[in-house]
Amino acid sequence: MSENKTEKKLKSEDPIKKTKSSSKENAEQKKKIEQELEEESSEDEETVKVSRVGYINCRLKKKDWKAVYCVLIGGSFYYYKSSSDQQPKGTIDLSAHKVVVHPSDAKDKRKFVFSVQKGDEQMFVGSCANEQELNSWTTAITANLEKEKAEPPTATAQKAKKKKSLISRAQNKAATTTATSTLGKKVMKAIINDETTTLINALKHIVKAQSHDAKKADELEKNIIKIAVKAFLLIENKILTADDFLVADKPLRDAFELMVKVFNGRGRVKDDKITAALAKVEELLKKAEEIITNLLAPHLTSKNMLRISSTFSIIANSEFLNTVFRNDGLEGDLDKLIDAMEYYTQFHYH
């Protein structure tokens, strides 16, 4: 990457003015970027924190599958009928348990299946949306097997549910909205703007190039747009407000800002600083996922909630991010993605 392009990225954040190149200035700039990344990656951690949250298709007693909301905290695994429920449908103390990944079952038409077992007894059987989500859940649960059990996190306060008829009308309105209708034009204008299009297209190209799976990239794009449209319609129908989503904006904005810094810091700072910063990005994106999941759960079907989990399982993955940021072949798309993220972080909603 050229020095001019790098300086262009840094102009809104880096206080060091562009002067004649010197070893002293480079050393000072390198130290400053390292300090920024280190500060972003070293916030105090809570004693017990939620490791993973989201919807997983769970196999019930009669071999029926249903999406349940799962929370992994400490050495405990909780699953609920939905994120708005106060009491878990099931609880597993992970001590003396193991995680087993199962081969695809052609008969059951289920892929990416895993179970939490005590001996040979399956305590929980889940099917994930894709391999990355499967790896994310199994890795997280395995890492928590030896931890002390923890109480379920306090449920996020939910507003009283609207009358079912109101939600049904909103859902029907969403289903019949077209780009030629008045509401459809408002949706298109709000969601499909230059910056959003650039961000989604760049992310789609990166996922396609990294996974060599065009279908996976198309599905990611489809899921993002579907959820964005549904969120807009919930606001349009006054079921939710724009302010409700600002809670998720904070970790999302912080994640984007840190990714811009990582992009600018490549080649200037040590690899372990980059790795630590991208781990922080993963944590921030998972926090945004948790907030969005809790916010939308009372208003969307389980299938659409799984779209959120599937999307974040791809992007909220430090291993994926590390690979992307070190792939020179993705420089063009990564540059566009970072430009869109930088625009987002400089735009203020309040």
mmCIF file of C-alpha atoms in Angstrom:
data_model
loop_
_atom_site.group_PDB
_atom_site.id
_atom_site.type_symbol
_atom_site.label_atom_id
_atom_site.label_comp_id
_atom_site.label_asym_id
_atom_site.label_seq_id
_atom_site.Cartn_x
_atom_site.Cartn_y
_atom_site.Cartn_z
ATOM 1 C CA MET A 1 0.000 0.000 0.000
ATOM 2 C CA SER A 2 1.396 3.458 -0.904
ATOM 3 C CA GLU A 3 2.379 5.955 1.778
ATOM 4 C CA ASN A 4 0.070 8.626 0.305
ATOM 5 C CA LYS A 5 -2.954 6.332 0.546
ATOM 6 C CA THR A 6 -2.082 5.399 4.102
ATOM 7 C CA GLU A 7 -1.736 9.070 5.087
ATOM 8 C CA LYS A 8 -5.104 9.775 3.445
ATOM 9 C CA LYS A 9 -6.695 7.206 5.757
ATOM 10 C CA LEU A 10 -4.984 8.648 8.812
ATOM 11 C CA LYS A 11 -5.726 12.306 8.217
ATOM 12 C CA SER A 12 -8.864 12.332 10.396
ATOM 13 C CA GLU A 13 -7.223 10.562 13.347
ATOM 14 C CA ASP A 14 -3.442 10.909 13.304
ATOM 15 C CA PRO A 15 -2.208 14.192 14.874
ATOM 16 C CA ILE A 16 1.224 13.816 13.287
ATOM 17 C CA LYS A 17 1.334 16.170 10.307
ATOM 18 C CA LYS A 18 2.791 14.943 7.048
ATOM 19 C CA THR A 19 6.385 16.208 6.820
ATOM 20 C CA LYS A 20 9.612 14.968 5.244
ATOM 21 C CA SER A 21 10.172 11.343 6.029
ATOM 22 C CA SER A 22 12.626 10.642 8.820
ATOM 23 C CA SER A 23 13.426 7.646 10.967
ATOM 24 C CA LYS A 24 12.572 9.607 14.107
ATOM 25 C CA GLU A 25 9.128 10.572 12.827
ATOM 26 C CA ASN A 26 8.414 7.028 11.672
ATOM 27 C CA ALA A 27 9.390 5.675 15.096
ATOM 28 C CA GLU A 28 7.124 8.171 16.864
ATOM 29 C CA GLN A 29 4.222 7.399 14.537
ATOM 30 C CA LYS A 30 4.717 3.661 14.960
ATOM 31 C CA LYS A 31 4.696 4.035 18.756
ATOM 32 C CA LYS A 32 1.529 6.154 18.636
ATOM 33 C CA ILE A 33 -0.362 3.636 16.526
ATOM 34 C CA GLU A 34 0.791 0.787 18.776
ATOM 35 C CA GLN A 35 -0.485 2.668 21.842
ATOM 36 C CA GLU A 36 -3.855 3.308 20.178
ATOM 37 C CA LEU A 37 -4.308 -0.356 19.305
ATOM 38 C CA GLU A 38 -3.149 -1.503 22.728
ATOM 39 C CA GLU A 39 -5.534 0.842 24.544
ATOM 40 C CA GLU A 40 -8.437 -0.325 22.391
ATOM 41 C CA SER A 41 -7.599 -3.977 23.137
ATOM 42 C CA SER A 42 -6.964 -3.808 26.893
ATOM 43 C CA GLU A 43 -10.175 -2.649 28.562
ATOM 44 C CA ASP A 44 -10.913 -4.143 31.959
ATOM 45 C CA GLU A 45 -12.862 -7.388 31.696
ATOM 46 C CA GLU A 46 -15.818 -8.370 33.839
ATOM 47 C CA THR A 47 -15.360 -11.228 36.299
ATOM 48 C CA VAL A 48 -17.850 -13.382 34.391
ATOM 49 C CA LYS A 49 -18.815 -12.400 30.874
ATOM 50 C CA VAL A 50 -21.031 -13.816 28.176
ATOM 51 C CA SER A 51 -18.841 -15.746 25.735
ATOM 52 C CA ARG A 52 -21.378 -16.347 22.967
ATOM 53 C CA VAL A 53 -25.022 -15.662 22.284
ATOM 54 C CA GLY A 54 -27.364 -16.358 19.403
ATOM 55 C CA TYR A 55 -29.946 -18.665 17.868
ATOM 56 C CA ILE A 56 -29.213 -22.331 17.088
ATOM 57 C CA ASN A 57 -31.544 -24.940 15.620
ATOM 58 C CA CYS A 58 -31.994 -27.477 18.418
ATOM 59 C CA ARG A 59 -33.227 -31.071 18.090
ATOM 60 C CA LEU A 60 -36.035 -31.733 20.530
ATOM 61 C CA LYS A 61 -37.167 -35.068 21.993
ATOM 62 C CA LYS A 62 -39.396 -36.052 19.076
ATOM 63 C CA LYS A 63 -36.646 -35.323 16.560
ATOM 64 C CA ASP A 64 -38.263 -32.022 15.687
ATOM 65 C CA TRP A 65 -35.917 -29.083 15.183
ATOM 66 C CA LYS A 66 -36.588 -25.610 16.488
ATOM 67 C CA ALA A 67 -34.516 -22.455 16.801
ATOM 68 C CA VAL A 68 -33.659 -21.644 20.416
ATOM 69 C CA TYR A 69 -31.801 -18.689 21.865
ATOM 70 C CA CYS A 70 -28.522 -19.837 23.431
ATOM 71 C CA VAL A 71 -26.298 -18.097 25.958
ATOM 72 C CA LEU A 72 -22.836 -19.329 26.938
ATOM 73 C CA ILE A 73 -21.551 -17.734 30.136
ATOM 74 C CA GLY A 74 -18.757 -19.116 32.313
ATOM 75 C CA GLY A 75 -19.163 -22.880 32.641
ATOM 76 C CA SER A 76 -22.887 -22.750 31.925
ATOM 77 C CA PHE A 77 -24.902 -23.128 28.727
ATOM 78 C CA TYR A 78 -28.476 -21.808 28.717
ATOM 79 C CA TYR A 79 -31.077 -22.009 25.989
ATOM 80 C CA TYR A 80 -34.382 -20.205 25.800
ATOM 81 C CA LYS A 81 -37.465 -20.347 23.617
ATOM 82 C CA SER A 82 -36.616 -16.767 22.611
ATOM 83 C CA SER A 83 -34.325 -13.988 23.824
ATOM 84 C CA SER A 84 -37.277 -12.233 25.457
ATOM 85 C CA ASP A 85 -37.907 -15.137 27.854
ATOM 86 C CA GLN A 86 -36.885 -14.637 31.462
ATOM 87 C CA GLN A 87 -36.470 -18.327 32.319
ATOM 88 C CA PRO A 88 -34.274 -20.735 30.318
ATOM 89 C CA LYS A 89 -35.855 -23.749 28.650
ATOM 90 C CA GLY A 90 -32.745 -25.772 29.488
ATOM 91 C CA THR A 91 -29.545 -25.426 31.497
ATOM 92 C CA ILE A 92 -26.301 -27.363 31.204
ATOM 93 C CA ASP A 93 -23.476 -27.232 33.736
ATOM 94 C CA LEU A 94 -20.585 -27.853 31.346
ATOM 95 C CA SER A 95 -18.275 -29.554 33.843
ATOM 96 C CA ALA A 96 -17.641 -33.219 32.942
ATOM 97 C CA HIS A 97 -19.141 -32.608 29.492
ATOM 98 C CA LYS A 98 -17.630 -32.718 26.023
ATOM 99 C CA VAL A 99 -18.409 -31.222 22.627
ATOM 100 C CA VAL A 100 -18.851 -33.593 19.673
ATOM 101 C CA VAL A 101 -19.115 -32.515 16.029
ATOM 102 C CA HIS A 102 -21.267 -34.849 13.917
ATOM 103 C CA PRO A 103 -21.028 -35.596 10.184
ATOM 104 C CA SER A 104 -23.776 -34.290 7.925
ATOM 105 C CA ASP A 105 -26.916 -36.397 8.113
ATOM 106 C CA ALA A 106 -28.326 -36.901 4.596
ATOM 107 C CA LYS A 107 -31.452 -38.550 5.992
ATOM 108 C CA ASP A 108 -32.204 -35.708 8.379
ATOM 109 C CA LYS A 109 -30.977 -33.070 5.894
ATOM 110 C CA ARG A 110 -29.027 -31.340 8.644
ATOM 111 C CA LYS A 111 -25.516 -29.992 8.335
ATOM 112 C CA PHE A 112 -23.059 -28.481 10.801
ATOM 113 C CA VAL A 113 -24.400 -30.471 13.738
ATOM 114 C CA PHE A 114 -22.779 -30.685 17.169
ATOM 115 C CA SER A 115 -23.782 -31.988 20.558
ATOM 116 C CA VAL A 116 -22.917 -31.307 24.176
ATOM 117 C CA GLN A 117 -22.564 -34.716 25.828
ATOM 118 C CA LYS A 118 -22.080 -36.160 29.282
ATOM 119 C CA GLY A 119 -20.502 -39.525 28.609
ATOM 120 C CA ASP A 120 -22.551 -40.953 25.748
ATOM 121 C CA GLU A 121 -25.688 -39.038 26.658
ATOM 122 C CA GLN A 122 -26.508 -36.099 24.402
ATOM 123 C CA MET A 123 -27.643 -33.178 26.538
ATOM 124 C CA PHE A 124 -28.019 -30.743 23.645
ATOM 125 C CA VAL A 125 -27.944 -31.256 19.866
ATOM 126 C CA GLY A 126 -27.704 -28.199 17.660
ATOM 127 C CA SER A 127 -27.449 -27.457 13.951
ATOM 128 C CA CYS A 128 -25.648 -24.280 12.878
ATOM 129 C CA ALA A 129 -26.160 -22.172 9.764
ATOM 130 C CA ASN A 130 -22.659 -22.738 8.371
ATOM 131 C CA GLU A 131 -19.206 -24.108 9.192
ATOM 132 C CA GLN A 132 -17.919 -20.846 10.657
ATOM 133 C CA GLU A 133 -20.842 -20.626 13.068
ATOM 134 C CA LEU A 134 -20.302 -24.284 13.993
ATOM 135 C CA ASN A 135 -16.613 -23.657 14.682
ATOM 136 C CA SER A 136 -17.421 -20.523 16.654
ATOM 137 C CA TRP A 137 -19.893 -22.289 18.955
ATOM 138 C CA THR A 138 -17.891 -25.493 19.443
ATOM 139 C CA THR A 139 -14.665 -23.586 20.104
ATOM 140 C CA ALA A 140 -16.360 -21.271 22.601
ATOM 141 C CA ILE A 141 -18.123 -24.098 24.473
ATOM 142 C CA THR A 142 -14.959 -26.230 24.576
ATOM 143 C CA ALA A 143 -13.002 -23.296 26.005
ATOM 144 C CA ASN A 144 -15.587 -22.956 28.794
ATOM 145 C CA LEU A 145 -15.843 -26.613 29.831
ATOM 146 C CA GLU A 146 -13.509 -26.165 32.802
ATOM 147 C CA LYS A 147 -14.891 -22.826 33.949
ATOM 148 C CA GLU A 148 -17.090 -22.417 37.003
ATOM 149 C CA LYS A 149 -20.805 -22.395 36.368
ATOM 150 C CA ALA A 150 -22.451 -18.985 36.232
ATOM 151 C CA GLU A 151 -25.917 -17.581 36.711
ATOM 152 C CA PRO A 152 -27.774 -16.548 33.545
ATOM 153 C CA PRO A 153 -27.203 -12.911 32.615
ATOM 154 C CA THR A 154 -29.930 -10.472 33.536
ATOM 155 C CA ALA A 155 -32.366 -10.405 30.642
ATOM 156 C CA THR A 156 -32.286 -7.217 28.628
ATOM 157 C CA ALA A 157 -35.301 -5.124 29.486
ATOM 158 C CA GLN A 158 -37.836 -5.523 26.713
ATOM 159 C CA LYS A 159 -40.630 -3.168 25.910
ATOM 160 C CA ALA A 160 -44.115 -4.603 26.292
ATOM 161 C CA LYS A 161 -44.981 -6.637 23.216
ATOM 162 C CA LYS A 162 -47.246 -4.929 20.762
ATOM 163 C CA LYS A 163 -50.549 -6.534 19.906
ATOM 164 C CA LYS A 164 -50.066 -9.474 17.595
ATOM 165 C CA SER A 165 -52.359 -7.917 15.006
ATOM 166 C CA LEU A 166 -50.065 -4.877 14.770
ATOM 167 C CA ILE A 167 -46.986 -7.036 14.255
ATOM 168 C CA SER A 168 -48.819 -9.175 11.712
ATOM 169 C CA ARG A 169 -49.829 -6.079 9.771
ATOM 170 C CA ALA A 170 -46.227 -4.871 9.779
ATOM 171 C CA GLN A 171 -44.981 -8.245 8.578
ATOM 172 C CA ASN A 172 -47.600 -8.393 5.839
ATOM 173 C CA LYS A 173 -46.675 -4.873 4.807
ATOM 174 C CA ALA A 174 -43.034 -5.897 4.603
ATOM 175 C CA ALA A 175 -43.895 -8.883 2.438
ATOM 176 C CA THR A 176 -45.878 -6.813 -0.076
ATOM 177 C CA THR A 177 -43.544 -3.811 -0.240
ATOM 178 C CA THR A 178 -42.011 -3.225 -3.663
ATOM 179 C CA ALA A 179 -39.500 -0.702 -4.939
ATOM 180 C CA THR A 180 -42.278 1.054 -6.884
ATOM 181 C CA SER A 181 -44.473 1.771 -3.846
ATOM 182 C CA THR A 182 -44.083 4.895 -1.711
ATOM 183 C CA LEU A 183 -42.905 2.879 1.270
ATOM 184 C CA GLY A 184 -40.691 0.770 -0.979
ATOM 185 C CA LYS A 185 -38.936 3.887 -2.267
ATOM 186 C CA LYS A 186 -38.358 5.058 1.299
ATOM 187 C CA VAL A 187 -36.826 1.681 2.161
ATOM 188 C CA MET A 188 -34.558 1.756 -0.871
ATOM 189 C CA LYS A 189 -33.446 5.314 -0.165
ATOM 190 C CA ALA A 190 -32.747 4.583 3.499
ATOM 191 C CA ILE A 191 -30.850 1.326 2.991
ATOM 192 C CA ILE A 192 -29.469 1.174 -0.548
ATOM 193 C CA ASN A 193 -27.247 4.273 -0.571
ATOM 194 C CA ASP A 194 -23.742 4.567 -2.010
ATOM 195 C CA GLU A 195 -21.922 3.883 1.269
ATOM 196 C CA THR A 196 -24.078 0.888 2.247
ATOM 197 C CA THR A 197 -23.822 -0.579 -1.244
ATOM 198 C CA THR A 198 -20.049 -0.175 -1.220
ATOM 199 C CA LEU A 199 -19.765 -1.807 2.194
ATOM 200 C CA ILE A 200 -22.005 -4.783 1.348
ATOM 201 C CA ASN A 201 -20.427 -5.360 -2.073
ATOM 202 C CA ALA A 202 -16.892 -5.187 -0.697
ATOM 203 C CA LEU A 203 -17.774 -7.565 2.139
ATOM 204 C CA LYS A 204 -19.462 -9.920 -0.319
ATOM 205 C CA HIS A 205 -16.405 -9.982 -2.603
ATOM 206 C CA ILE A 206 -14.086 -10.592 0.339
ATOM 207 C CA VAL A 207 -16.167 -13.508 1.660
ATOM 208 C CA LYS A 208 -16.405 -15.002 -1.821
ATOM 209 C CA ALA A 209 -12.640 -14.730 -2.412
ATOM 210 C CA GLN A 210 -11.757 -16.001 1.053
ATOM 211 C CA SER A 211 -14.190 -18.927 1.166
ATOM 212 C CA HIS A 212 -14.275 -19.729 -2.568
ATOM 213 C CA ASP A 213 -18.024 -20.040 -2.077
ATOM 214 C CA ALA A 214 -20.175 -17.715 -4.193
ATOM 215 C CA LYS A 215 -23.386 -19.077 -2.638
ATOM 216 C CA LYS A 216 -22.151 -18.213 0.859
ATOM 217 C CA ALA A 217 -21.317 -14.656 -0.240
ATOM 218 C CA ASP A 218 -24.719 -14.222 -1.898
ATOM 219 C CA GLU A 219 -26.454 -15.543 1.212
ATOM 220 C CA LEU A 220 -24.547 -13.054 3.374
ATOM 221 C CA GLU A 221 -25.667 -10.165 1.174
ATOM 222 C CA LYS A 222 -29.249 -11.438 1.183
ATOM 223 C CA ASN A 223 -29.313 -11.796 4.974
ATOM 224 C CA ILE A 224 -27.914 -8.300 5.598
ATOM 225 C CA ILE A 225 -30.424 -6.652 3.277
ATOM 226 C CA LYS A 226 -33.370 -8.668 4.630
ATOM 227 C CA ILE A 227 -32.631 -7.787 8.233
ATOM 228 C CA ALA A 228 -31.999 -4.130 7.341
ATOM 229 C CA VAL A 229 -35.340 -3.923 5.541
ATOM 230 C CA LYS A 230 -37.212 -5.578 8.409
ATOM 231 C CA ALA A 231 -35.554 -3.267 10.936
ATOM 232 C CA PHE A 232 -36.551 -0.247 8.840
ATOM 233 C CA LEU A 233 -40.163 -1.427 8.641
ATOM 234 C CA LEU A 234 -40.339 -1.972 12.395
ATOM 235 C CA ILE A 235 -39.311 1.666 12.787
ATOM 236 C CA GLU A 236 -41.665 2.839 10.031
ATOM 237 C CA ASN A 237 -44.571 1.075 11.765
ATOM 238 C CA LYS A 238 -43.553 2.629 15.111
ATOM 239 C CA ILE A 239 -42.974 -0.760 16.729
ATOM 240 C CA LEU A 240 -39.371 0.249 17.374
ATOM 241 C CA THR A 241 -37.620 3.611 17.159
ATOM 242 C CA ALA A 242 -34.305 4.650 15.641
ATOM 243 C CA ASP A 243 -33.117 5.396 19.166
ATOM 244 C CA ASP A 244 -33.621 1.735 20.101
ATOM 245 C CA PHE A 245 -30.905 0.807 17.610
ATOM 246 C CA LEU A 246 -28.425 3.379 18.929
ATOM 247 C CA VAL A 247 -27.494 0.964 21.724
ATOM 248 C CA ALA A 248 -26.071 -1.368 19.075
ATOM 249 C CA ASP A 249 -24.486 1.545 17.226
ATOM 250 C CA LYS A 250 -21.851 2.072 19.941
ATOM 251 C CA PRO A 251 -20.064 -1.324 19.720
ATOM 252 C CA LEU A 252 -20.549 -1.382 15.938
ATOM 253 C CA ARG A 253 -19.013 2.068 15.555
ATOM 254 C CA ASP A 254 -16.153 1.150 17.904
ATOM 255 C CA ALA A 255 -15.484 -2.025 15.890
ATOM 256 C CA PHE A 256 -15.386 -0.084 12.616
ATOM 257 C CA GLU A 257 -13.076 2.582 14.080
ATOM 258 C CA LEU A 258 -10.693 -0.074 15.338
ATOM 259 C CA MET A 259 -10.704 -1.837 11.955
ATOM 260 C CA VAL A 260 -9.742 1.452 10.280
ATOM 261 C CA LYS A 261 -6.845 1.769 12.725
ATOM 262 C CA VAL A 262 -5.776 -1.809 12.072
ATOM 263 C CA PHE A 263 -5.878 -1.160 8.322
ATOM 264 C CA ASN A 264 -3.657 1.884 8.740
ATOM 265 C CA GLY A 265 -1.362 0.111 11.195
ATOM 266 C CA ARG A 266 -0.426 -2.836 8.994
ATOM 267 C CA GLY A 267 3.315 -2.908 8.377
ATOM 268 C CA ARG A 268 3.854 -0.267 11.058
ATOM 269 C CA VAL A 269 3.170 -2.245 14.212
ATOM 270 C CA LYS A 270 3.925 -5.704 15.505
ATOM 271 C CA ASP A 271 1.769 -8.608 14.407
ATOM 272 C CA ASP A 272 0.663 -9.396 17.944
ATOM 273 C CA LYS A 273 -0.787 -5.880 18.283
ATOM 274 C CA ILE A 274 -2.819 -6.378 15.108
ATOM 275 C CA THR A 275 -4.012 -9.783 16.326
ATOM 276 C CA ALA A 276 -5.040 -8.364 19.716
ATOM 277 C CA ALA A 277 -6.892 -5.487 18.067
ATOM 278 C CA LEU A 278 -8.827 -7.828 15.753
ATOM 279 C CA ALA A 279 -9.749 -9.981 18.760
ATOM 280 C CA LYS A 280 -11.230 -6.812 20.263
ATOM 281 C CA VAL A 281 -13.110 -6.193 16.992
ATOM 282 C CA GLU A 282 -14.616 -9.674 17.279
ATOM 283 C CA GLU A 283 -15.717 -8.938 20.854
ATOM 284 C CA LEU A 284 -17.336 -5.643 19.842
ATOM 285 C CA LEU A 285 -19.175 -7.182 16.888
ATOM 286 C CA LYS A 286 -20.494 -9.999 19.084
ATOM 287 C CA LYS A 287 -21.744 -7.386 21.532
ATOM 288 C CA ALA A 288 -23.581 -5.652 18.678
ATOM 289 C CA GLU A 289 -25.016 -9.038 17.656
ATOM 290 C CA GLU A 290 -26.261 -9.662 21.196
ATOM 291 C CA ILE A 291 -27.983 -6.266 21.346
ATOM 292 C CA ILE A 292 -29.568 -6.590 17.889
ATOM 293 C CA THR A 293 -30.697 -10.151 18.648
ATOM 294 C CA ASN A 294 -32.338 -9.086 21.904
ATOM 295 C CA LEU A 295 -33.946 -6.088 20.241
ATOM 296 C CA LEU A 296 -35.449 -7.893 17.236
ATOM 297 C CA ALA A 297 -36.302 -11.274 18.794
ATOM 298 C CA PRO A 298 -39.857 -10.339 19.877
ATOM 299 C CA HIS A 299 -40.709 -9.127 16.375
ATOM 300 C CA LEU A 300 -39.111 -11.537 13.878
ATOM 301 C CA THR A 301 -39.491 -15.213 13.097
ATOM 302 C CA SER A 302 -36.861 -17.703 14.239
ATOM 303 C CA LYS A 303 -35.758 -18.103 10.619
ATOM 304 C CA ASN A 304 -35.003 -14.399 10.335
ATOM 305 C CA MET A 305 -33.269 -14.389 13.712
ATOM 306 C CA LEU A 306 -30.976 -17.107 12.374
ATOM 307 C CA ARG A 307 -30.034 -14.714 9.576
ATOM 308 C CA ILE A 308 -28.508 -12.428 12.206
ATOM 309 C CA SER A 309 -26.575 -15.273 13.814
ATOM 310 C CA SER A 310 -25.359 -16.498 10.416
ATOM 311 C CA THR A 311 -24.169 -13.029 9.367
ATOM 312 C CA PHE A 312 -22.261 -12.291 12.550
ATOM 313 C CA SER A 313 -20.712 -15.768 12.622
ATOM 314 C CA ILE A 314 -18.853 -14.762 9.457
ATOM 315 C CA ILE A 315 -17.802 -11.196 10.204
ATOM 316 C CA ALA A 316 -17.393 -11.423 14.009
ATOM 317 C CA ASN A 317 -14.544 -13.886 13.641
ATOM 318 C CA SER A 318 -10.989 -12.793 14.450
ATOM 319 C CA GLU A 319 -9.491 -15.701 12.498
ATOM 320 C CA PHE A 320 -11.381 -14.602 9.382
ATOM 321 C CA LEU A 321 -10.410 -10.962 9.947
ATOM 322 C CA ASN A 322 -6.729 -11.803 10.478
ATOM 323 C CA THR A 323 -6.650 -13.749 7.227
ATOM 324 C CA VAL A 324 -8.400 -10.988 5.281
ATOM 325 C CA PHE A 325 -6.179 -8.192 6.598
ATOM 326 C CA ARG A 326 -3.079 -10.161 5.589
ATOM 327 C CA ASN A 327 -4.264 -11.107 2.088
ATOM 328 C CA ASP A 328 -2.699 -8.764 -0.487
ATOM 329 C CA GLY A 329 -5.081 -10.080 -3.123
ATOM 330 C CA LEU A 330 -8.020 -8.519 -1.272
ATOM 331 C CA GLU A 331 -6.434 -5.059 -0.991
ATOM 332 C CA GLY A 332 -8.862 -3.375 -3.401
ATOM 333 C CA ASP A 333 -12.026 -4.689 -1.746
ATOM 334 C CA LEU A 334 -10.591 -4.184 1.734
ATOM 335 C CA ASP A 335 -9.767 -0.575 0.859
ATOM 336 C CA LYS A 336 -13.390 0.011 -0.231
ATOM 337 C CA LEU A 337 -14.705 -1.709 2.900
ATOM 338 C CA ILE A 338 -12.552 0.461 5.157
ATOM 339 C CA ASP A 339 -13.578 3.627 3.284
ATOM 340 C CA ALA A 340 -17.247 2.764 3.900
ATOM 341 C CA MET A 341 -16.570 1.998 7.566
ATOM 342 C CA GLU A 342 -14.656 5.247 7.981
ATOM 343 C CA TYR A 343 -17.580 7.164 6.479
ATOM 344 C CA TYR A 344 -19.944 5.447 8.921
ATOM 345 C CA THR A 345 -17.820 6.355 11.956
ATOM 346 C CA GLN A 346 -17.662 10.018 10.908
ATOM 347 C CA PHE A 347 -21.433 10.267 10.456
ATOM 348 C CA HIS A 348 -23.293 11.177 13.650
ATOM 349 C CA TYR A 349 -26.884 10.194 14.296
ATOM 350 C CA HIS A 350 -27.310 12.257 17.436
#
